[in-house]
mmCIF file of C-alpha atoms in Angstrom:
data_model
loop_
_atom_site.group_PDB
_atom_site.id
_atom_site.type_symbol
_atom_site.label_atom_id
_atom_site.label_comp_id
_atom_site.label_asym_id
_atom_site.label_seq_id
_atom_site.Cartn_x
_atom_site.Cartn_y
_atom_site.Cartn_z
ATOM 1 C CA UNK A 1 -5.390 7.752 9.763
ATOM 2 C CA UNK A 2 -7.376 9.373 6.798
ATOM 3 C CA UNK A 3 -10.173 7.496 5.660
ATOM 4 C CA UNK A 4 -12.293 7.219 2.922
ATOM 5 C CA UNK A 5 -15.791 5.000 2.887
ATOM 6 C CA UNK A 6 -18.038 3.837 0.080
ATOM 7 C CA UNK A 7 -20.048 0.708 -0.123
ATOM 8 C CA UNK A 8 -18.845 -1.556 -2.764
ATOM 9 C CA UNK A 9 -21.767 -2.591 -3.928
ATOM 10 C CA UNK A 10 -22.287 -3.925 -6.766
ATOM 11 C CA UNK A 11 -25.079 -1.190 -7.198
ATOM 12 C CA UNK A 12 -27.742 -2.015 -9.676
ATOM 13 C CA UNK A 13 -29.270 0.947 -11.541
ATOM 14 C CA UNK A 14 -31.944 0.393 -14.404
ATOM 15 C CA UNK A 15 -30.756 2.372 -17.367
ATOM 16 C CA UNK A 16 -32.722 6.054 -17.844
ATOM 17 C CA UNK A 17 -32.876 5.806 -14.168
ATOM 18 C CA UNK A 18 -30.756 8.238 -11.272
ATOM 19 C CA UNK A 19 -27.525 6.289 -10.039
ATOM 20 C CA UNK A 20 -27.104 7.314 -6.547
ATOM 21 C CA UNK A 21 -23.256 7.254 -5.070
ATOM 22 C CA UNK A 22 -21.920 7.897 -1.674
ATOM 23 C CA UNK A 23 -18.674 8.576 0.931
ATOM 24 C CA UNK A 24 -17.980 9.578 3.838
ATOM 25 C CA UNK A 25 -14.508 10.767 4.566
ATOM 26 C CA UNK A 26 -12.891 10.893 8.291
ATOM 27 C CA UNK A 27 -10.173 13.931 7.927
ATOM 28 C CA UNK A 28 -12.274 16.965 8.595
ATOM 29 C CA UNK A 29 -9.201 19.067 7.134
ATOM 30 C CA UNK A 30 -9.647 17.707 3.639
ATOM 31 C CA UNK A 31 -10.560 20.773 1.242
ATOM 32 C CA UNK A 32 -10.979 19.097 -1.908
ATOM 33 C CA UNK A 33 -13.115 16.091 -3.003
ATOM 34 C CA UNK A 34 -13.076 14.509 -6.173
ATOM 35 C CA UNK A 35 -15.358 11.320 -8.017
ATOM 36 C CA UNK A 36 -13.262 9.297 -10.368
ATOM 37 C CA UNK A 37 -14.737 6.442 -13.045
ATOM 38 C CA UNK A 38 -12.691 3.802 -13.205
ATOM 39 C CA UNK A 39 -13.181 1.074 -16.368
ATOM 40 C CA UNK A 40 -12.196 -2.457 -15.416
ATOM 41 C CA UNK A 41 -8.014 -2.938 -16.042
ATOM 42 C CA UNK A 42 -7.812 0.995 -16.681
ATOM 43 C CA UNK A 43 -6.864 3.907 -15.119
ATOM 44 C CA UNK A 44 -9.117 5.897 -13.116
ATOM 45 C CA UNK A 45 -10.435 9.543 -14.902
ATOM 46 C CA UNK A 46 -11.907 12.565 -12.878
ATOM 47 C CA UNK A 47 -15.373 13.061 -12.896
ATOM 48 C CA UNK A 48 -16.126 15.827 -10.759
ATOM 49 C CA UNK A 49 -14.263 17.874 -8.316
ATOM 50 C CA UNK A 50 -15.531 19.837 -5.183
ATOM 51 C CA UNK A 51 -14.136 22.066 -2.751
ATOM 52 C CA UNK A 52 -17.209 23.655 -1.411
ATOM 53 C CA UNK A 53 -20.680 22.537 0.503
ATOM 54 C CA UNK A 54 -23.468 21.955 -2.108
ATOM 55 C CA UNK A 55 -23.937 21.026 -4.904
ATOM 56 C CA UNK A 56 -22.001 21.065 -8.468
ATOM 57 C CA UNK A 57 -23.815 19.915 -11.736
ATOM 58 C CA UNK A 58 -21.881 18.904 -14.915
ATOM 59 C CA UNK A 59 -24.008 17.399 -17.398
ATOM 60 C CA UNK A 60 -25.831 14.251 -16.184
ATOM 61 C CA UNK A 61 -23.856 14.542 -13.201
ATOM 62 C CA UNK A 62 -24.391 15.735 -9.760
ATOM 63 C CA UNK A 63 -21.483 16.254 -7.056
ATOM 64 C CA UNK A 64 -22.747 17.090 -3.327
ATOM 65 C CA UNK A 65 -20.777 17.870 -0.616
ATOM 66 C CA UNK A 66 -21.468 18.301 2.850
ATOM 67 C CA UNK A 67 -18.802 19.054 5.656
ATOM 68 C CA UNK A 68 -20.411 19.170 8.618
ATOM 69 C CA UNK A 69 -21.272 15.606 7.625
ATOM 70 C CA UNK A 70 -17.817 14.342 6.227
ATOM 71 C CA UNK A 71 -19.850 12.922 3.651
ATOM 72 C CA UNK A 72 -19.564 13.096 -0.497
ATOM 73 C CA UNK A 73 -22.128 12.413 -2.930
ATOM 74 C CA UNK A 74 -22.709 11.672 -6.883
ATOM 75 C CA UNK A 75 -26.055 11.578 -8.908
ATOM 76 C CA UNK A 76 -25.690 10.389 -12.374
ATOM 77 C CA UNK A 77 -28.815 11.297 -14.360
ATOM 78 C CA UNK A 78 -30.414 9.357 -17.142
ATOM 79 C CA UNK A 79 -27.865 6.372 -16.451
ATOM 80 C CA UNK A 80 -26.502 4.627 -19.414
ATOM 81 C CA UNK A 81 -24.811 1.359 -20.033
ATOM 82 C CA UNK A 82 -21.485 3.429 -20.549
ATOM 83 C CA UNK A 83 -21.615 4.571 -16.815
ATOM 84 C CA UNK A 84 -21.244 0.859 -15.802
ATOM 85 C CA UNK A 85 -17.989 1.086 -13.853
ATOM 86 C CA UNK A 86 -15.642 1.854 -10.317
ATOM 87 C CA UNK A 87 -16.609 5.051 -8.973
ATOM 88 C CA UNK A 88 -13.456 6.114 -6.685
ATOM 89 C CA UNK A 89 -14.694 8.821 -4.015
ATOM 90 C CA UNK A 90 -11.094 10.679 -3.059
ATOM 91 C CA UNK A 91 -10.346 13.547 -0.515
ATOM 92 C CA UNK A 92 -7.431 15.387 -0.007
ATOM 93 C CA UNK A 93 -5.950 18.821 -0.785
ATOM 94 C CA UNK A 94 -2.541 18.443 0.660
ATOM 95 C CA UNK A 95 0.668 17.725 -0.886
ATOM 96 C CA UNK A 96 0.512 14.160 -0.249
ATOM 97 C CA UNK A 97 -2.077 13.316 -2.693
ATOM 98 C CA UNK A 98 -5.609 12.071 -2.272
ATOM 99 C CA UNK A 99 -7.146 9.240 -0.033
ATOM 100 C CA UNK A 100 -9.056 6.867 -1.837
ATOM 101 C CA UNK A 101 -12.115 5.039 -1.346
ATOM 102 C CA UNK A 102 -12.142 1.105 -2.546
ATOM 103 C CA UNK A 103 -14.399 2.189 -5.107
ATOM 104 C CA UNK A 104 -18.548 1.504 -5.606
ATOM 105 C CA UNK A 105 -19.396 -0.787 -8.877
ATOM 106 C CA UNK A 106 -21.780 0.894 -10.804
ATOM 107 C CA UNK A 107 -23.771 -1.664 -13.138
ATOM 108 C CA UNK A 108 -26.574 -0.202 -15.400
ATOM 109 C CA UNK A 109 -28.933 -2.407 -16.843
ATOM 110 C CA UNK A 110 -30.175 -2.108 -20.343
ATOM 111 C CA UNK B 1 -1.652 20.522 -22.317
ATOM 112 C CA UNK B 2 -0.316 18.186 -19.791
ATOM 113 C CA UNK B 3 -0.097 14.310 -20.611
ATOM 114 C CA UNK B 4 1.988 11.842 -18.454
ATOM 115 C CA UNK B 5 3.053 8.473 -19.661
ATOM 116 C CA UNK B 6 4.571 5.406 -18.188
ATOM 117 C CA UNK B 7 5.694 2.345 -19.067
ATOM 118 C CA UNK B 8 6.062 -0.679 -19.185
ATOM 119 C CA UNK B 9 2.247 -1.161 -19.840
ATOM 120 C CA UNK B 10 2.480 -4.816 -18.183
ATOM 121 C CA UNK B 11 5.386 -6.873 -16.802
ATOM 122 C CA UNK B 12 5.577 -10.498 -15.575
ATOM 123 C CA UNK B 13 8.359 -10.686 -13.345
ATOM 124 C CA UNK B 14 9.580 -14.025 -11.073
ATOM 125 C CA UNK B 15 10.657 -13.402 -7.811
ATOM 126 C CA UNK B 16 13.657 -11.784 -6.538
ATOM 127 C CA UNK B 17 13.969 -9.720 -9.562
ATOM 128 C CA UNK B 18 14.396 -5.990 -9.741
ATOM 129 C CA UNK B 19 11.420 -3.759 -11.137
ATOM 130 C CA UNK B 20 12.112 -0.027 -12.606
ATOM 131 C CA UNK B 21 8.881 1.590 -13.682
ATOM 132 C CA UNK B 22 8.890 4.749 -15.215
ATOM 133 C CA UNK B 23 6.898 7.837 -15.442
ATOM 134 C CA UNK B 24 7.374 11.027 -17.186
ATOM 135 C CA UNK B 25 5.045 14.301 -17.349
ATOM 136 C CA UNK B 26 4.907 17.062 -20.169
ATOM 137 C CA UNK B 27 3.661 20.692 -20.388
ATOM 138 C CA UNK B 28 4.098 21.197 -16.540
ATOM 139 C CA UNK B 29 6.571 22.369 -14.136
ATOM 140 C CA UNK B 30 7.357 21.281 -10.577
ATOM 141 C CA UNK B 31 4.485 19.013 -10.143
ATOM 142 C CA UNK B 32 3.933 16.974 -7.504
ATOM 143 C CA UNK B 33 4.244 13.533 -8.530
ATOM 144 C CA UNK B 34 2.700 10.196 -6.828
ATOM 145 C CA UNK B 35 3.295 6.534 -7.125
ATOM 146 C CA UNK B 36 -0.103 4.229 -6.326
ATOM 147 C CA UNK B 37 -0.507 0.656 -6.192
ATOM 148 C CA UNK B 38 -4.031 -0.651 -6.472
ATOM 149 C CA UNK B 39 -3.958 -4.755 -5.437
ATOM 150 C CA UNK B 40 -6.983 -7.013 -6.594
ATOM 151 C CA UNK B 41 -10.051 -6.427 -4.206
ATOM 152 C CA UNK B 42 -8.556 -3.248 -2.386
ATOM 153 C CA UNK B 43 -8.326 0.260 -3.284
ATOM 154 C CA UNK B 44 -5.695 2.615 -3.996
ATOM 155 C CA UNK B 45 -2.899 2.718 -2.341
ATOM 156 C CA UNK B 46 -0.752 5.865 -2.190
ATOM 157 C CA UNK B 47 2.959 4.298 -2.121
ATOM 158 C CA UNK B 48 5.237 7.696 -2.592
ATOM 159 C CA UNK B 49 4.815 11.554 -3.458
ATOM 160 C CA UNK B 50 7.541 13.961 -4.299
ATOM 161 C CA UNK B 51 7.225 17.818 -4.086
ATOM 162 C CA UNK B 52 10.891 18.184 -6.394
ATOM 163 C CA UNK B 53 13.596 16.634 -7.358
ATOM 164 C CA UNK B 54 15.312 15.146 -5.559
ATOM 165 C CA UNK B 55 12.449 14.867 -2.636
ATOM 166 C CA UNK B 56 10.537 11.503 -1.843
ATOM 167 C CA UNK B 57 7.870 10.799 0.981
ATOM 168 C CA UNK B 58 6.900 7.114 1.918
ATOM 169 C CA UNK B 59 3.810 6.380 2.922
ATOM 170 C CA UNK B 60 3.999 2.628 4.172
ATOM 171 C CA UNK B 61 6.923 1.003 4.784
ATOM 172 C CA UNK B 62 7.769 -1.894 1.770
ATOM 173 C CA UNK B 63 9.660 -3.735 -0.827
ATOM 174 C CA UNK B 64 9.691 -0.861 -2.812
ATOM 175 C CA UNK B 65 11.894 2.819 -3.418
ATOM 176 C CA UNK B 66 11.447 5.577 -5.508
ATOM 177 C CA UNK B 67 13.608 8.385 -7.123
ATOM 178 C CA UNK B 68 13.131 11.936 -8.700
ATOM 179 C CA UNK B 69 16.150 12.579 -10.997
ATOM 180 C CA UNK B 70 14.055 15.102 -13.191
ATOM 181 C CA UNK B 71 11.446 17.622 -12.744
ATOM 182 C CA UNK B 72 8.998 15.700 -14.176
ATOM 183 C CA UNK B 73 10.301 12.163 -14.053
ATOM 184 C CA UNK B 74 9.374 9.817 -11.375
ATOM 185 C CA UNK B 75 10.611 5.914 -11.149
ATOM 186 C CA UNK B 76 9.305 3.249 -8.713
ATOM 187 C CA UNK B 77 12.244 0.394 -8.375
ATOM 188 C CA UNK B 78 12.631 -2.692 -6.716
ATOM 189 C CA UNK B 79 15.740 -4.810 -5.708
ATOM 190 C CA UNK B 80 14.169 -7.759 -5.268
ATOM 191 C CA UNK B 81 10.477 -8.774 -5.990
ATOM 192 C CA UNK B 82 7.790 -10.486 -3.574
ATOM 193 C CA UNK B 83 4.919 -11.881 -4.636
ATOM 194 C CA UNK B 84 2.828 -9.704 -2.852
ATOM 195 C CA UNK B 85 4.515 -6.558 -5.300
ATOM 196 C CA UNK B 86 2.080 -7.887 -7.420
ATOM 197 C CA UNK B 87 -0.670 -5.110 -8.673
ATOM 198 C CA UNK B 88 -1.957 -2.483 -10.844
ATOM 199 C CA UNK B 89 0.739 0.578 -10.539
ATOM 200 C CA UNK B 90 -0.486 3.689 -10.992
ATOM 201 C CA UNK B 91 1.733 7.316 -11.881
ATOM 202 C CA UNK B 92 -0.149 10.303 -10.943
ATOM 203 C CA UNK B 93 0.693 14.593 -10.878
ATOM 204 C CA UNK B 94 -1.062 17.854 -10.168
ATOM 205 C CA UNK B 95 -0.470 21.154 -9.393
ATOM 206 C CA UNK B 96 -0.557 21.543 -5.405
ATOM 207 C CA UNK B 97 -4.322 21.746 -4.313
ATOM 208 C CA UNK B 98 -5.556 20.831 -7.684
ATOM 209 C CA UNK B 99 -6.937 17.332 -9.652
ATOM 210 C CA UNK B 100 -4.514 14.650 -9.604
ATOM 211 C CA UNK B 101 -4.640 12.595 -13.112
ATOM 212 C CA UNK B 102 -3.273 8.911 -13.356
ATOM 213 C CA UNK B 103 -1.113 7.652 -16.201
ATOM 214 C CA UNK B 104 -2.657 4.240 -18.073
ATOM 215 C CA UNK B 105 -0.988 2.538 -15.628
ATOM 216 C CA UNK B 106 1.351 -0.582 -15.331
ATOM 217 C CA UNK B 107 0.084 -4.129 -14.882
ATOM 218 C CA UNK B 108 2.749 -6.386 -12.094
ATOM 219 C CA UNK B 109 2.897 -9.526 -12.043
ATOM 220 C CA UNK B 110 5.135 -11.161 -9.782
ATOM 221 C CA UNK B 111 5.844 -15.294 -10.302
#
């Protein structure tokens, strides 16, 4: 059964500071890993996609990825109040959709 | 560019009831389409997927169905409601291999 790992946390960042995010994933045929934010009672919205080992910056955030470990990763630099939220780790690439994580809460503190 | 909608936005249903939630994409063809449920305290669940019309996978056996009349319309029914239907439904698409993006969403509650 595919499997996707994060700690729930809460995780408790100052703000200005680096929030640090993790997952590990169990199918090693996934080819494509993704970070959603989720907002409490909405939807979740992509962050960052990743298909390849390394690294993958966008901004204030960081997406690493390493294979050999089964294991997903998301820096958010310079953490602001606004990145207080679900972070939903997901892998997949097939045409059944993505396996979710149950999500780590983010909380920034002012 | 591509949007996808679905409605209702919230429901409060008693038990036994039927459900019919809709979702409907534009700007794409042949998508694949997904129904999630995401239950309080647990993560997302991936209910169905569908590759055409026509053409639905379950993933866990349930209370629920779902049908593909359209390209890019998707519906997740019930005949009869349990409590434990209750939960935040989610409509997703994507191209094969690429991002899947959510709809807002639909809010179940079953009493």
């Amino acid at each position: 059964q595919k499997e996707v790992e994060q700690n729930s946390g809460p995780l408790s960042v100052p703000e200005g500071a680096i929030a640090s995010l993790n997952c590990t994933y169990s199918d090693r045929v996934s080819q494509s890993f993704f970070w959603y934010r989720q907002y409490s009672g909405k939807s979740p919205e992509l962050i960052m996609s990743i298909y390849s080992n390394g690294d993958k910056e966008d901004g204030r955030f960081t997406a690493q990825l390493n294979k050999a470990s089964q294991y997903v990763s998301l820096l958010i630099r310079d953490s602001q109040p606004s990145d207080s939220a679900t972070y939903l780790c997901a892998a997949g690439g097939g045409a059944d959709g993505l396996t979710f994580g149950k999500g780590t809460h983010l909380i920034i503190q002012p | 560019s591509q949007t996808i909608h679905q409605w209702p936005a919230t429901l409060v249903q008693p038990v036994g009831s039927p459900l019919s939630l809709e979702c409907t994409v534009e700007g794409t063809s042949n998508p694949n389409l997904y129904w999630y449920r995401q239950a309080a305290g647990r993560g997302l669940q991936l209910l169905f997927y569908s590759v055409g019309i026509g053409q639905i996978s379950s993933e866990v056996p349930q209370n629920l169905s779902a049908s593909r009349p359209q390209d890019r319309q998707f519906i997740l029914s019930s005949k009869k409601l349990l409590l434990s239907d209750s939960g935040f439904y989610l409509c997703a698409w994507n191209i094969p291999g690429n991002t899947i993006y959510f709809g807002e969403g639909s809010w179940l509650t079953v009493v």
